[in-house]
């Protein structure tokens, strides 16, 4: 039988061990999150001191979207074994979870948001994740570059869904004012550079086509530019002064995107038995801030682009903390 002194000593040692483990998890998470968001704030800083300007941000964003990011997605998909990497049940869950969050937010918002221009942007901001840029960068730091293959494959399935849902929410609320052109919408989705990269990557991987070394090395160089350049571009597009002017709708949509949806959908992932890399990728997917392309689409389709920009800004800044807290919790529970 343990005497009270020994028992207290063991309890103290156990408590100290848990505190040290917590500190280790916080340091690990900081090392994962900090480099990603430091690049974002570097972009914001160099824009403020006029090292870069709006034209630089616009040009680099187009380059990343059209060239560098597709190259990154392509080489990551080419390098994976499709028969081993594709988890159809995981893809089904991600689709079901995304559709669930999309329609629930839409339905519950209708009584409170009467203006179609605001409703469409609010819903898009609450579901559309910046997984292609912020997500891949975090996964690379969290699990290593080897995890990018599986993450890119999930991105391959998620991108078309995001685009289709965006077109729906930016069109249906305006059904009395405009008509949906299904043909042009389908062509636009199929010609999306990331979708093209996904399709080509799947074909090359399936038929085991080997690229010439000079082409492969060139694509590697281009792909290495994608995430740093994209993150700096995000920072350059931020305007912190807009936070003070942001409406309640912007804060509410952002809170749904980076707090409510990640909590509910990650718990669902846990319930269905996902652990380790799979759970980590899904958490990052669900908890990423709103994608910048949501602002571009809102502006192009006549919705409230100012609200869309505020949602991108607020969710991006706040996700530094929410993603970090989520990773620490998952690490503490030994789930990733």
PDB file of C-alpha atoms in Angstrom, residues 76-191:
ATOM      1  CA  UNK A  76       2.008  15.239 -55.957  1.00  0.00           C
ATOM      2  CA  UNK A  77      -0.736  13.192 -57.617  1.00  0.00           C
ATOM      3  CA  UNK A  78       1.662  11.662 -60.164  1.00  0.00           C
ATOM      4  CA  UNK A  79       3.822  10.377 -57.316  1.00  0.00           C
ATOM      5  CA  UNK A  80       1.113   8.434 -55.469  1.00  0.00           C
ATOM      6  CA  UNK A  81      -0.225   4.918 -55.812  1.00  0.00           C
ATOM      7  CA  UNK A  82      -3.914   5.393 -56.569  1.00  0.00           C
ATOM      8  CA  UNK A  83      -4.872   1.880 -55.504  1.00  0.00           C
ATOM      9  CA  UNK A  84      -3.396   2.496 -52.050  1.00  0.00           C
ATOM     10  CA  UNK A  85      -4.171   6.170 -51.496  1.00  0.00           C
ATOM     11  CA  UNK A  86      -7.812   6.544 -52.542  1.00  0.00           C
ATOM     12  CA  UNK A  87     -10.171   5.993 -49.615  1.00  0.00           C
ATOM     13  CA  UNK A  88     -13.639   6.145 -51.132  1.00  0.00           C
ATOM     14  CA  UNK A  89     -15.339   6.145 -47.723  1.00  0.00           C
ATOM     15  CA  UNK A  90     -13.269   9.168 -46.691  1.00  0.00           C
ATOM     16  CA  UNK A  91     -14.187  11.016 -49.883  1.00  0.00           C
ATOM     17  CA  UNK A  92     -17.872  10.161 -49.325  1.00  0.00           C
ATOM     18  CA  UNK A  93     -17.689  11.508 -45.771  1.00  0.00           C
ATOM     19  CA  UNK A  94     -15.995  14.738 -46.900  1.00  0.00           C
ATOM     20  CA  UNK A  95     -18.621  15.222 -49.617  1.00  0.00           C
ATOM     21  CA  UNK A  96     -21.495  14.503 -47.222  1.00  0.00           C
ATOM     22  CA  UNK A  97     -20.004  16.785 -44.547  1.00  0.00           C
ATOM     23  CA  UNK A  98     -19.456  19.631 -47.016  1.00  0.00           C
ATOM     24  CA  UNK A  99     -22.957  19.321 -48.470  1.00  0.00           C
ATOM     25  CA  UNK A 100     -24.457  19.128 -44.974  1.00  0.00           C
ATOM     26  CA  UNK A 101     -22.693  22.298 -43.804  1.00  0.00           C
ATOM     27  CA  UNK A 102     -23.515  24.094 -47.066  1.00  0.00           C
ATOM     28  CA  UNK A 103     -27.242  23.438 -46.996  1.00  0.00           C
ATOM     29  CA  UNK A 104     -27.676  23.821 -43.227  1.00  0.00           C
ATOM     30  CA  UNK A 105     -25.977  27.245 -43.245  1.00  0.00           C
ATOM     31  CA  UNK A 106     -28.035  28.260 -46.289  1.00  0.00           C
ATOM     32  CA  UNK A 107     -31.385  27.137 -44.855  1.00  0.00           C
ATOM     33  CA  UNK A 108     -30.779  28.637 -41.410  1.00  0.00           C
ATOM     34  CA  UNK A 109     -29.606  31.944 -42.915  1.00  0.00           C
ATOM     35  CA  UNK A 110     -32.655  32.574 -45.117  1.00  0.00           C
ATOM     36  CA  UNK A 111     -34.909  34.003 -42.346  1.00  0.00           C
ATOM     37  CA  UNK A 112     -32.181  36.415 -41.199  1.00  0.00           C
ATOM     38  CA  UNK A 113     -30.561  37.540 -44.461  1.00  0.00           C
ATOM     39  CA  UNK A 114     -33.057  38.829 -46.997  1.00  0.00           C
ATOM     40  CA  UNK A 115     -30.671  40.428 -49.490  1.00  0.00           C
ATOM     41  CA  UNK A 116     -29.528  37.832 -52.053  1.00  0.00           C
ATOM     42  CA  UNK A 117     -26.183  39.633 -52.498  1.00  0.00           C
ATOM     43  CA  UNK A 118     -25.409  39.161 -48.799  1.00  0.00           C
ATOM     44  CA  UNK A 119     -26.930  35.685 -48.420  1.00  0.00           C
ATOM     45  CA  UNK A 120     -24.894  34.177 -51.253  1.00  0.00           C
ATOM     46  CA  UNK A 121     -21.602  35.597 -49.950  1.00  0.00           C
ATOM     47  CA  UNK A 122     -22.392  34.639 -46.329  1.00  0.00           C
ATOM     48  CA  UNK A 123     -22.965  30.982 -47.242  1.00  0.00           C
ATOM     49  CA  UNK A 124     -19.969  30.754 -49.565  1.00  0.00           C
ATOM     50  CA  UNK A 125     -17.727  32.261 -46.885  1.00  0.00           C
ATOM     51  CA  UNK A 126     -18.935  29.729 -44.328  1.00  0.00           C
ATOM     52  CA  UNK A 127     -18.148  26.562 -46.325  1.00  0.00           C
ATOM     53  CA  UNK A 128     -15.401  27.275 -48.882  1.00  0.00           C
ATOM     54  CA  UNK A 129     -12.002  26.290 -47.493  1.00  0.00           C
ATOM     55  CA  UNK A 130      -8.606  27.610 -48.593  1.00  0.00           C
ATOM     56  CA  UNK A 131      -7.283  24.050 -48.549  1.00  0.00           C
ATOM     57  CA  UNK A 132      -5.301  24.395 -51.776  1.00  0.00           C
ATOM     58  CA  UNK A 133      -2.947  26.993 -50.283  1.00  0.00           C
ATOM     59  CA  UNK A 134      -3.161  27.262 -46.494  1.00  0.00           C
ATOM     60  CA  UNK A 135      -4.218  23.617 -46.077  1.00  0.00           C
ATOM     61  CA  UNK A 136      -1.424  22.071 -48.123  1.00  0.00           C
ATOM     62  CA  UNK A 137       1.141  24.316 -46.429  1.00  0.00           C
ATOM     63  CA  UNK A 138       0.000  23.255 -42.940  1.00  0.00           C
ATOM     64  CA  UNK A 139      -0.189  19.559 -43.866  1.00  0.00           C
ATOM     65  CA  UNK A 140       3.333  19.706 -45.288  1.00  0.00           C
ATOM     66  CA  UNK A 141       4.621  21.099 -41.982  1.00  0.00           C
ATOM     67  CA  UNK A 142       2.417  18.875 -39.806  1.00  0.00           C
ATOM     68  CA  UNK A 143       2.970  15.493 -41.471  1.00  0.00           C
ATOM     69  CA  UNK A 144       5.831  16.067 -43.918  1.00  0.00           C
ATOM     70  CA  UNK A 145       5.960  16.381 -47.698  1.00  0.00           C
ATOM     71  CA  UNK A 146       5.001  12.710 -48.103  1.00  0.00           C
ATOM     72  CA  UNK A 147       1.473  13.541 -46.907  1.00  0.00           C
ATOM     73  CA  UNK A 148       0.932  16.018 -49.760  1.00  0.00           C
ATOM     74  CA  UNK A 149       0.094  13.200 -52.171  1.00  0.00           C
ATOM     75  CA  UNK A 150      -2.977  12.109 -50.225  1.00  0.00           C
ATOM     76  CA  UNK A 151      -3.915  15.717 -49.443  1.00  0.00           C
ATOM     77  CA  UNK A 152      -3.683  16.613 -53.142  1.00  0.00           C
ATOM     78  CA  UNK A 153      -5.877  13.650 -54.025  1.00  0.00           C
ATOM     79  CA  UNK A 154      -8.530  14.847 -51.578  1.00  0.00           C
ATOM     80  CA  UNK A 155      -8.147  18.326 -53.068  1.00  0.00           C
ATOM     81  CA  UNK A 156      -8.806  16.757 -56.477  1.00  0.00           C
ATOM     82  CA  UNK A 157     -12.232  15.605 -55.337  1.00  0.00           C
ATOM     83  CA  UNK A 158     -13.091  18.674 -53.233  1.00  0.00           C
ATOM     84  CA  UNK A 159     -12.315  21.393 -55.803  1.00  0.00           C
ATOM     85  CA  UNK A 160     -15.097  20.505 -58.264  1.00  0.00           C
ATOM     86  CA  UNK A 161     -17.602  20.291 -55.400  1.00  0.00           C
ATOM     87  CA  UNK A 162     -16.552  23.707 -54.059  1.00  0.00           C
ATOM     88  CA  UNK A 163     -16.887  25.244 -57.525  1.00  0.00           C
ATOM     89  CA  UNK A 164     -20.296  23.711 -58.210  1.00  0.00           C
ATOM     90  CA  UNK A 165     -21.652  24.803 -54.827  1.00  0.00           C
ATOM     91  CA  UNK A 166     -20.237  28.307 -55.339  1.00  0.00           C
ATOM     92  CA  UNK A 167     -22.021  28.631 -58.671  1.00  0.00           C
ATOM     93  CA  UNK A 168     -25.259  27.387 -57.075  1.00  0.00           C
ATOM     94  CA  UNK A 169     -25.167  29.779 -54.114  1.00  0.00           C
ATOM     95  CA  UNK A 170     -24.124  32.722 -56.295  1.00  0.00           C
ATOM     96  CA  UNK A 171     -26.919  32.025 -58.772  1.00  0.00           C
ATOM     97  CA  UNK A 172     -30.001  30.479 -57.128  1.00  0.00           C
ATOM     98  CA  UNK A 173     -30.676  33.398 -54.715  1.00  0.00           C
ATOM     99  CA  UNK A 174     -30.709  35.641 -57.820  1.00  0.00           C
ATOM    100  CA  UNK A 175     -32.988  33.321 -59.836  1.00  0.00           C
ATOM    101  CA  UNK A 176     -35.516  36.121 -60.399  1.00  0.00           C
ATOM    102  CA  UNK A 177     -32.810  38.397 -61.806  1.00  0.00           C
ATOM    103  CA  UNK A 178     -30.659  36.081 -63.904  1.00  0.00           C
ATOM    104  CA  UNK A 179     -30.583  32.640 -65.500  1.00  0.00           C
ATOM    105  CA  UNK A 180     -27.986  29.929 -64.928  1.00  0.00           C
ATOM    106  CA  UNK A 181     -26.073  28.940 -68.074  1.00  0.00           C
ATOM    107  CA  UNK A 182     -25.269  25.296 -67.349  1.00  0.00           C
ATOM    108  CA  UNK A 183     -23.044  24.833 -70.411  1.00  0.00           C
ATOM    109  CA  UNK A 184     -20.746  27.782 -69.707  1.00  0.00           C
ATOM    110  CA  UNK A 185     -20.655  26.893 -66.005  1.00  0.00           C
ATOM    111  CA  UNK A 186     -19.605  23.309 -66.739  1.00  0.00           C
ATOM    112  CA  UNK A 187     -16.918  24.458 -69.195  1.00  0.00           C
ATOM    113  CA  UNK A 188     -15.593  26.956 -66.639  1.00  0.00           C
ATOM    114  CA  UNK A 189     -15.325  24.245 -63.980  1.00  0.00           C
ATOM    115  CA  UNK A 190     -13.622  21.753 -66.305  1.00  0.00           C
ATOM    116  CA  UNK A 191     -11.127  24.335 -67.561  1.00  0.00           C
TER     117      UNK A 191
END
